[in-house]
Coordinates of C-alpha atoms in Angstrom, one line a residue:
Chain A
X1 CA -28.6 -10.2 14.5
X2 CA -30.0 -10.6 17.5
X3 CA -31.5 -7.4 19.2
X4 CA -31.4 -7.3 23.2
X5 CA -34.0 -5.5 25.1
X6 CA -33.1 -3.9 28.8
X7 CA -34.8 -1.7 31.5
X8 CA -34.2 2.1 31.0
X9 CA -33.0 2.6 34.5
X10 CA -32.6 0.5 38.3
X11 CA -31.6 1.5 41.6
X12 CA -29.7 -0.2 43.8
X13 CA -28.7 0.3 47.2
X14 CA -24.9 0.5 48.3
X15 CA -23.4 -3.1 49.5
X16 CA -26.6 -4.9 47.8
X17 CA -26.5 -7.1 44.6
X18 CA -27.2 -5.5 41.4
X19 CA -29.4 -7.8 39.0
X20 CA -29.4 -6.3 35.7
X21 CA -31.6 -8.2 33.4
X22 CA -31.7 -8.6 29.5
X23 CA -33.6 -10.1 27.0
X24 CA -32.3 -11.7 24.0
X25 CA -35.1 -13.7 22.8
X26 CA -33.9 -14.0 19.0
X27 CA -30.2 -15.3 19.6
X28 CA -28.7 -17.7 17.4
X29 CA -26.9 -20.7 19.3
X30 CA -23.1 -19.7 18.4
X31 CA -23.8 -15.9 19.3
X32 CA -22.3 -14.7 22.4
X33 CA -23.7 -12.2 25.4
X34 CA -21.7 -9.4 26.0
X35 CA -21.8 -6.9 29.0
X36 CA -20.3 -3.5 29.0
X37 CA -20.2 -0.3 31.2
X38 CA -19.8 3.1 30.5
X39 CA -19.3 5.8 33.5
X40 CA -20.2 9.2 32.6
X41 CA -18.0 10.4 30.1
X42 CA -15.7 7.8 29.8
X43 CA -15.7 4.8 27.2
X44 CA -17.3 1.9 27.5
X45 CA -15.6 -0.7 29.7
X46 CA -15.6 -5.1 29.1
X47 CA -17.1 -6.7 32.3
X48 CA -17.9 -10.0 30.8
X49 CA -19.3 -12.5 28.1
X50 CA -20.6 -15.9 28.2
X51 CA -22.0 -18.4 25.4
X52 CA -24.5 -20.9 27.6
X53 CA -22.9 -21.6 30.6
X54 CA -22.8 -18.9 33.8
X55 CA -19.5 -16.8 33.9
X56 CA -18.0 -15.3 37.1
X57 CA -14.8 -12.9 37.2
X58 CA -13.2 -10.3 39.2
X59 CA -16.2 -7.8 38.5
X60 CA -19.4 -9.7 37.8
X61 CA -21.3 -12.8 37.5
X62 CA -23.6 -13.6 33.9
X63 CA -26.2 -15.9 34.3
X64 CA -27.6 -17.2 31.0
X65 CA -31.0 -18.8 30.9
X66 CA -31.0 -22.5 29.6
X67 CA -32.7 -21.4 26.5
X68 CA -30.3 -18.7 25.8
X69 CA -33.6 -15.9 25.7
X70 CA -32.4 -13.9 28.4
X71 CA -29.4 -13.1 30.8
X72 CA -28.9 -11.5 34.0
X73 CA -25.6 -9.5 35.2
X74 CA -24.9 -9.1 38.3
X75 CA -22.8 -7.0 40.3
X76 CA -22.6 -9.1 44.1
X77 CA -21.8 -6.0 46.1
X78 CA -22.7 -2.6 44.2
X79 CA -20.6 0.6 45.1
X80 CA -21.2 4.3 44.2
X81 CA -18.8 3.8 41.7
X82 CA -20.6 1.2 39.9
X83 CA -23.3 4.0 38.8
X84 CA -23.0 3.8 34.9
X85 CA -25.1 2.8 31.9
X86 CA -24.6 -1.1 31.6
X87 CA -25.2 -2.5 27.8
X88 CA -26.3 -6.1 27.0
X89 CA -24.7 -7.0 23.7
X90 CA -25.2 -10.2 21.4
X91 CA -22.2 -10.2 19.0
X92 CA -22.8 -9.7 15.3
X93 CA -21.7 -13.0 13.7
X94 CA -18.5 -13.0 11.8
X95 CA -14.8 -12.3 12.6
X96 CA -14.8 -8.4 12.8
X97 CA -16.1 -8.7 16.5
X98 CA -18.3 -6.0 15.7
X99 CA -20.5 -4.7 18.5
X100 CA -24.4 -3.4 18.3
X101 CA -25.1 -1.0 21.3
X102 CA -28.7 -0.5 22.4
X103 CA -29.5 2.1 25.0
X104 CA -28.6 0.0 28.1
X105 CA -29.7 0.5 31.5
X106 CA -28.7 3.4 33.7
X107 CA -28.0 1.7 37.1
X108 CA -28.0 4.5 40.1
X109 CA -26.3 3.0 43.1
X110 CA -27.6 4.8 46.3
X111 CA -25.6 5.5 49.2
Chain B
X1 CA 1.0 0.7 29.1
X2 CA -1.2 3.2 27.9
X3 CA -4.1 0.8 26.3
X4 CA -6.4 3.1 23.5
X5 CA -5.3 6.7 23.5
X6 CA -7.5 9.4 21.6
X7 CA -6.3 12.5 20.4
X8 CA -7.7 15.6 20.5
X9 CA -9.9 15.0 23.7
X10 CA -11.9 18.2 22.6
X11 CA -12.7 20.0 19.2
X12 CA -14.6 23.3 18.0
X13 CA -14.7 23.4 14.3
X14 CA -16.7 25.7 12.0
X15 CA -19.0 24.2 9.2
X16 CA -17.0 22.9 6.3
X17 CA -13.6 22.5 8.0
X18 CA -11.9 19.7 7.9
X19 CA -9.9 17.4 10.6
X20 CA -8.4 14.3 11.5
X21 CA -9.0 12.4 14.9
X22 CA -6.6 10.0 15.7
X23 CA -6.5 6.7 17.9
X24 CA -3.2 5.0 18.7
X25 CA -3.3 1.7 20.4
X26 CA -0.1 -0.4 22.0
X27 CA -1.6 -3.9 22.6
X28 CA -0.7 -4.8 19.2
X29 CA -4.3 -5.5 18.6
X30 CA -5.6 -6.3 14.5
X31 CA -8.9 -4.9 15.0
X32 CA -9.8 -1.3 15.5
X33 CA -13.2 0.7 15.3
X34 CA -14.5 4.2 15.4
X35 CA -17.8 4.8 16.8
X36 CA -20.0 7.8 17.9
X37 CA -22.1 8.7 20.5
X38 CA -25.2 10.9 20.5
X39 CA -27.0 12.2 23.4
X40 CA -29.6 9.4 24.9
X41 CA -28.1 6.9 22.5
X42 CA -25.8 3.8 22.6
X43 CA -22.4 3.8 20.2
X44 CA -23.1 3.3 16.6
X45 CA -20.3 2.1 14.7
X46 CA -18.9 4.3 12.1
X47 CA -15.8 2.4 10.4
X48 CA -13.8 -0.7 11.6
X49 CA -10.4 -2.4 10.3
X50 CA -9.4 -5.7 10.6
X51 CA -5.8 -5.0 9.9
X52 CA -3.2 -2.8 8.5
X53 CA -4.0 -1.1 5.3
X54 CA -7.9 -2.5 5.1
X55 CA -11.0 -0.8 6.6
X56 CA -14.9 -1.4 6.1
X57 CA -18.1 0.7 6.3
X58 CA -20.1 0.2 9.8
X59 CA -23.7 1.2 10.5
X60 CA -23.1 5.2 10.1
X61 CA -19.9 5.8 7.8
X62 CA -21.4 8.6 5.6
X63 CA -19.5 11.8 5.5
X64 CA -16.4 10.2 7.5
X65 CA -13.3 8.3 5.6
X66 CA -10.8 6.2 7.4
X67 CA -7.2 5.2 7.0
X68 CA -5.2 2.4 9.0
X69 CA -1.6 3.1 7.2
X70 CA 0.0 1.4 10.9
X71 CA -1.2 -1.2 12.5
X72 CA -1.3 0.6 15.9
X73 CA -3.0 3.4 14.5
X74 CA -6.4 4.3 12.9
X75 CA -7.7 7.7 11.6
X76 CA -11.0 9.1 11.2
X77 CA -11.4 12.2 9.1
X78 CA -14.1 14.5 8.8
X79 CA -13.6 16.2 4.8
X80 CA -16.2 18.5 5.5
X81 CA -17.7 19.1 8.8
X82 CA -21.5 19.1 9.2
X83 CA -23.5 20.1 12.5
X84 CA -24.7 16.8 12.4
X85 CA -21.7 15.4 13.1
X86 CA -21.4 17.2 16.4
X87 CA -20.8 14.1 18.6
X88 CA -18.5 12.3 21.0
X89 CA -16.2 9.6 18.9
X90 CA -15.1 6.6 20.8
X91 CA -12.4 4.5 19.2
X92 CA -11.8 0.8 20.2
X93 CA -9.4 -2.2 19.2
X94 CA -9.2 -5.8 20.0
X95 CA -7.1 -8.9 19.5
X96 CA -8.1 -10.9 15.9
X97 CA -10.5 -14.0 16.6
X98 CA -14.1 -14.5 17.6
X99 CA -15.2 -12.9 21.4
X100 CA -12.2 -11.0 21.8
X101 CA -13.4 -8.0 23.9
X102 CA -13.0 -4.4 22.6
X103 CA -10.9 -2.1 24.4
X104 CA -12.1 1.8 24.4
X105 CA -10.4 5.1 24.6
X106 CA -11.8 7.6 26.2
X107 CA -13.1 9.8 23.6
X108 CA -13.0 13.0 21.3
X109 CA -15.6 15.5 22.1
X110 CA -16.2 17.2 18.7
X111 CA -18.9 20.0 18.5
X112 CA -19.6 21.3 14.9
X113 CA -20.8 25.2 14.8

């Protein structure tokens, strides 16, 4: 199972784009990259996932490098409510959709 | 549509007591999961189920049992609680098939004295 590496914390000014990096150099060709976030005291919330193409939804964009060894989650206009721990996860192979969580990145959006 | 509901939200137990945590989902999901989260750590998978009547072990299954008698419910049991099981427990569910996102409940905060 591919392991991910994320910075422990980041700051971002309110209204600016937040760019959260993730390294997954041992990812296999058919493993997806998932992003979840956890706002204090709540359950994790799914944000986005992708395989090799860039993805965008109403919450964020996911940019995956061509070699798939790293990715970046982009929150285009961060708000105070985006302050949370963001987890980059490479999904475990198999049909059970198990997730292996690391310690994530604490994003602090500053007013 | 409530999503994933966990009961209870808080509980304090004494060492050696038993209890059952209930997870209920109303999304007709086939897969369900139990995780625990300790301070400063990510979630760790305890047990999971890919369908009614089936369960399997995750990363940290020792000291826990689970049952999935109905598709919508996934029970996590502690037969003899230990202080090391003090944690926040999260339940999640997802549709069957590759790459389906998991939907989480808001957790059960369990303290064992």
